[in-house]
Short mmCIF file of C-alpha atoms and ligand atoms in Angstrom, two decimals:
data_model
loop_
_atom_site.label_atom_id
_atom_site.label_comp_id
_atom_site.label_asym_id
_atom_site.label_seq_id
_atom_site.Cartn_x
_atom_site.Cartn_y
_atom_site.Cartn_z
CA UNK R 23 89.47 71.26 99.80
CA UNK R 24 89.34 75.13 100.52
CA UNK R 25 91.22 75.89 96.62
CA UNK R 26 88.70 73.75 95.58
CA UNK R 27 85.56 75.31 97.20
CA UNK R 28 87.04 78.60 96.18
CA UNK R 29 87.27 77.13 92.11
CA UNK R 30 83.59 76.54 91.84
CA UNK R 31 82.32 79.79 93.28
CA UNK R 32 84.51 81.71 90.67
CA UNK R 33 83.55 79.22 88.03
CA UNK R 34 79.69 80.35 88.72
CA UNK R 35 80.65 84.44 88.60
CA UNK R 36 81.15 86.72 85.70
CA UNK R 37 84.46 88.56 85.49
CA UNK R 38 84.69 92.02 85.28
CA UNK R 39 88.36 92.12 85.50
CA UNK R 40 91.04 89.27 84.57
CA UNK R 41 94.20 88.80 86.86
CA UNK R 42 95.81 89.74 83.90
CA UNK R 43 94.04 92.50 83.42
CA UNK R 44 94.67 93.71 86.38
CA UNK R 45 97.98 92.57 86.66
CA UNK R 46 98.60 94.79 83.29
CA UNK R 47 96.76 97.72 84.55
CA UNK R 48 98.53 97.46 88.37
CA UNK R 49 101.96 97.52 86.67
CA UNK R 50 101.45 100.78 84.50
CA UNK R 51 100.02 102.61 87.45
CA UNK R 52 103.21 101.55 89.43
CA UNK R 53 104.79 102.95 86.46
CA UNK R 54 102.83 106.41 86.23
CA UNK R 55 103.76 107.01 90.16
CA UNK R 56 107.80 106.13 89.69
CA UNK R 57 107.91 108.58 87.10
CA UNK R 58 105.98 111.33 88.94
CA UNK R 59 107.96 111.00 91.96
CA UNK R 60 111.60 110.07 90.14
CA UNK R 61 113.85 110.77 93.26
CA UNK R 62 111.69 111.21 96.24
CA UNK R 63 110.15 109.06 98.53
CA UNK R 64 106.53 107.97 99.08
CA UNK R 65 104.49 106.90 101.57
CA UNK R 66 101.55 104.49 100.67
CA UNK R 67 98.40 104.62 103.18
CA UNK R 68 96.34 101.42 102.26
CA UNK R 69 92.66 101.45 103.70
CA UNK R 70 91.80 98.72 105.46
CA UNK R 71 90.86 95.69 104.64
CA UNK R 72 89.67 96.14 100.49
CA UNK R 73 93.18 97.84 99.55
CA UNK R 74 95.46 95.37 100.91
CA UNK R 75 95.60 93.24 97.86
CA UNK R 76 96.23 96.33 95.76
CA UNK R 77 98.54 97.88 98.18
CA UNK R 78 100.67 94.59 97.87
CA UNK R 79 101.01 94.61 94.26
CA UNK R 80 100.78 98.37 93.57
CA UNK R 81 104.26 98.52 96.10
CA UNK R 82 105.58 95.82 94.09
CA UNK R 83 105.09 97.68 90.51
CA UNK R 84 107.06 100.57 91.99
CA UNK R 85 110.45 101.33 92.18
CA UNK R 86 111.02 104.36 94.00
CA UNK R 87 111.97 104.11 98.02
CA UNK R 88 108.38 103.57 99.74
CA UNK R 89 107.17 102.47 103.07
CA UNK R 90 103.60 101.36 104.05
CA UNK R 91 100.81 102.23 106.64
CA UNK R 92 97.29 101.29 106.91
CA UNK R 93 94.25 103.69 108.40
CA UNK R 94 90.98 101.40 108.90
CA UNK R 95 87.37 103.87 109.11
CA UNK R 96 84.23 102.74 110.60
CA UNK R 97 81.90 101.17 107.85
CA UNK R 98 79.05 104.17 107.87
CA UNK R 99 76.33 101.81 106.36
CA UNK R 100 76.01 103.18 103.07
CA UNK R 101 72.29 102.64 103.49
CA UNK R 102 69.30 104.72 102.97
CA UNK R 103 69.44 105.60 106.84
CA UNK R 104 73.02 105.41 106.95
CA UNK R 105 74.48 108.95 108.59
CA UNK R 106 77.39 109.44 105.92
CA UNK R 107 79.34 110.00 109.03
CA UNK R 108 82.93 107.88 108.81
CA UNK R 109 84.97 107.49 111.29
CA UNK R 110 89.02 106.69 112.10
CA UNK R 111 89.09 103.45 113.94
CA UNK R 112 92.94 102.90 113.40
CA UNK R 113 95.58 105.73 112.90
CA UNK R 114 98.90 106.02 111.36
CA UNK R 115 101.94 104.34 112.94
CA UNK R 116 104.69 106.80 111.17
CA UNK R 117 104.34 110.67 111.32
CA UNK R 118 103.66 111.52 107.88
CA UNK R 119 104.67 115.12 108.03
CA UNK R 120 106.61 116.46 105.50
CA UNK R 121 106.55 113.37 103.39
CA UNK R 122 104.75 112.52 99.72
CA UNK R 123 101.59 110.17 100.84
CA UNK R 124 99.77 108.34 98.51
CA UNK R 125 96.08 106.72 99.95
CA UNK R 126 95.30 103.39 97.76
CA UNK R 127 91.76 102.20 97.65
CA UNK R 128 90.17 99.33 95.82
CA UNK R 129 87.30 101.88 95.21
CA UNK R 130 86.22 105.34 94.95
CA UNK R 131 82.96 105.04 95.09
CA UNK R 132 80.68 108.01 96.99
CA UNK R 133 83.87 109.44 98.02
CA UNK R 134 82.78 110.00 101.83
CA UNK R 135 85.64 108.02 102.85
CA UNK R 136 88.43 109.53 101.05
CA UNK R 137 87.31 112.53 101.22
CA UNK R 138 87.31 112.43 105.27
CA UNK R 139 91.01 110.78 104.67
CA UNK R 140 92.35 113.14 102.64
CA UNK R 141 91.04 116.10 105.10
CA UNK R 142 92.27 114.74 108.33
CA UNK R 143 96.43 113.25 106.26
CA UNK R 144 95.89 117.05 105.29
CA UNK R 145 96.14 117.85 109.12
CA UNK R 146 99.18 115.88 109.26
CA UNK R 147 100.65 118.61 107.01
CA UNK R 148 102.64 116.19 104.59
CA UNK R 149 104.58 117.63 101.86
CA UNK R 150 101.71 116.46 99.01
CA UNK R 151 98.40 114.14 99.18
CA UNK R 152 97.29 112.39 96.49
CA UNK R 153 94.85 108.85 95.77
CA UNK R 154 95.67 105.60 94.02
CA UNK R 155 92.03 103.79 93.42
CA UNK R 156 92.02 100.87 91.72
CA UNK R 157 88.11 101.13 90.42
CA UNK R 158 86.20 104.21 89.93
CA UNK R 159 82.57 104.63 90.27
CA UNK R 160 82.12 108.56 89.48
CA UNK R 161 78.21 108.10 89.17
CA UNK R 162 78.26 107.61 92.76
CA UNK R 163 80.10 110.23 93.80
CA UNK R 164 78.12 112.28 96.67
CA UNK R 165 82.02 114.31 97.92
CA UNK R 166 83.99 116.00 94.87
CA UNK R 167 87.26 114.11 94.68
CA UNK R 168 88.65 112.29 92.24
CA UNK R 169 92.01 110.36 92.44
CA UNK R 170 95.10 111.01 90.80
CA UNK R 171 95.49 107.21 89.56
CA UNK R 172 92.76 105.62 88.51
CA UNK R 173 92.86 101.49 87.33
CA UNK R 174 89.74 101.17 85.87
CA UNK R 175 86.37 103.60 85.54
CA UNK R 176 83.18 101.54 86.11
CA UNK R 177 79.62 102.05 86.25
CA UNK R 178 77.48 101.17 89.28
CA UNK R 179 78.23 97.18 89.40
CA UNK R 180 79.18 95.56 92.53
CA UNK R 181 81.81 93.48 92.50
CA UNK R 182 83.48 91.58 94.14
CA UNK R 183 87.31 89.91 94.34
CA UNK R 184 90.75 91.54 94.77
CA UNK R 185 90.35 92.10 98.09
CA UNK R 186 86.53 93.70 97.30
CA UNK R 187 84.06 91.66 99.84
CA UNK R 188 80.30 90.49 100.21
CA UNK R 189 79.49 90.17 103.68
CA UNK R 190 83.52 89.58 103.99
CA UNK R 191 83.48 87.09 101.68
CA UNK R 192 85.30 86.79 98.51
CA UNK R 193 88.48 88.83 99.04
CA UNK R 194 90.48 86.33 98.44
CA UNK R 195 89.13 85.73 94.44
CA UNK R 196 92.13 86.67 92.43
CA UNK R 197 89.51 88.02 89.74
CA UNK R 198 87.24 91.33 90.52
CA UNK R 199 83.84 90.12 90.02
CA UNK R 200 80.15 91.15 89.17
CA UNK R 201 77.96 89.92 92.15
CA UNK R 202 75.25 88.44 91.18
CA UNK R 203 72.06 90.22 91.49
CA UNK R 204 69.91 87.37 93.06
CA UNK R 205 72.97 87.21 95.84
CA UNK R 206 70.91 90.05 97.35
CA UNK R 207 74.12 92.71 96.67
CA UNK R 208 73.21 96.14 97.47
CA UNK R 209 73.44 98.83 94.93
CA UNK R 210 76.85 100.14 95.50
CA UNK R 211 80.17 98.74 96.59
C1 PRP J 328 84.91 100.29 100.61
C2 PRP J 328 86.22 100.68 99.96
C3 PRP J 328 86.39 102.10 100.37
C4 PRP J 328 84.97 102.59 100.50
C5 PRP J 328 84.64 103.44 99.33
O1 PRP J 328 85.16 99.94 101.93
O2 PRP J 328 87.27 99.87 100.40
O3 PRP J 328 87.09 102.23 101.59
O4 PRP J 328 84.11 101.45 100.54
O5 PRP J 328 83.32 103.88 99.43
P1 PRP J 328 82.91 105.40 99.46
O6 PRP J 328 83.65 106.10 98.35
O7 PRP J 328 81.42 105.34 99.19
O8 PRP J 328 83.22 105.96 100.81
P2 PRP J 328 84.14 99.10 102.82
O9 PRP J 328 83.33 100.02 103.68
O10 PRP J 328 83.35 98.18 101.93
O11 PRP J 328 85.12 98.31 103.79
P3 PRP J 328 86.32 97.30 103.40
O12 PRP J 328 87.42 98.11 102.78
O13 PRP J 328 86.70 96.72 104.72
O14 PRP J 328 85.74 96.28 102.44
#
């Protein structure tokens, strides 16, 4: 009953991105980072919870030696009130020092939060830092960063899908999708 519950509500959204699509796109990234770190090892830092899907099939499209972690920030609001403050609510397990990190987001959007992750791995003193975001909203960029892999560039749509919530919903959707606008979704993702 749940696969089917999950059927119609994709039936009723517009996709932004196919699985295949993103399947496609996922495997050439994985392809881009093997051959910029031929030999070494990596460490990918997945940010809880939107880059666990990615994380999983981004470490799957890659073939040099890896291990994972996760970090998890403090949702800062993003509204018009909102502080821009973020905060680390869940550390690193493994030291990182002296190793090649990679942080893999579903999106880059205003860059507060990677740009606050990036600072404090940087404390960590690793041998290099750099970001693997799946989607790319630079018109809402309020931190200068930009990531070193990039799946797709997008303008200011909300979507959801591929691990990408509403209200915690719709993570599971195996398409990213455009919310709808009379769902209430707030401007940015
Ligand atoms: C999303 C996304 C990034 C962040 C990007 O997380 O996963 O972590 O927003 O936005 P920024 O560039 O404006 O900082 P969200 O707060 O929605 O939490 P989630 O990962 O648990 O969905």
């Amino acid at each position: 009953m749940i696969i089917g519950a999950v059927t119609t509500v994709q039936s009723a959204l517009q996709v932004l991105f196919s699985r295949e699509q993103i399947r496609h796109r996922v495997a050439e990234m994985g392809r881009e980072i093997d051959r910029d770190y031929a030999g070494e090892k990596i460490v990918l830092v997945g940010v809880l919870k939107g880059a666990a899907i990615f994380l999983a099939d981004l470490a799957r499209s890659i073939s040099v030696d890896n291990t994972f972690d996760f970090v998890a920030v403090s949702s800062y609001g993003k509204g018009k009130n909102s502080s821009g403050a973020v905060k680390l609510i869940k550390d690193l397990d493994q030291p990182i020092e002296g190793k090649n990190v990679i942080l893999v987001e579903d999106i880059l959007d205003t860059g507060l939060t990677l740009h606050f992750l990036r600072n404090l791995l940087e404390q960590h003193q690793p041998k290099t830092v750099r970001i693997a975001t799946l989607l790319d909203k630079p018109s809402r960029r309020l931190e200068k960063i930009e990531a070193d892999y990039v799946g797709f560039t997008i303008p200011n749509h909300f979507v959801i899908g591929y691990g990408m919530d509403f209200a915690e919903r719709y993570r599971n959707l195996p398409d990213i999708c455009l919310m709808p606008e009379d769902a209430g979704a707030p401007a940015g993702h």
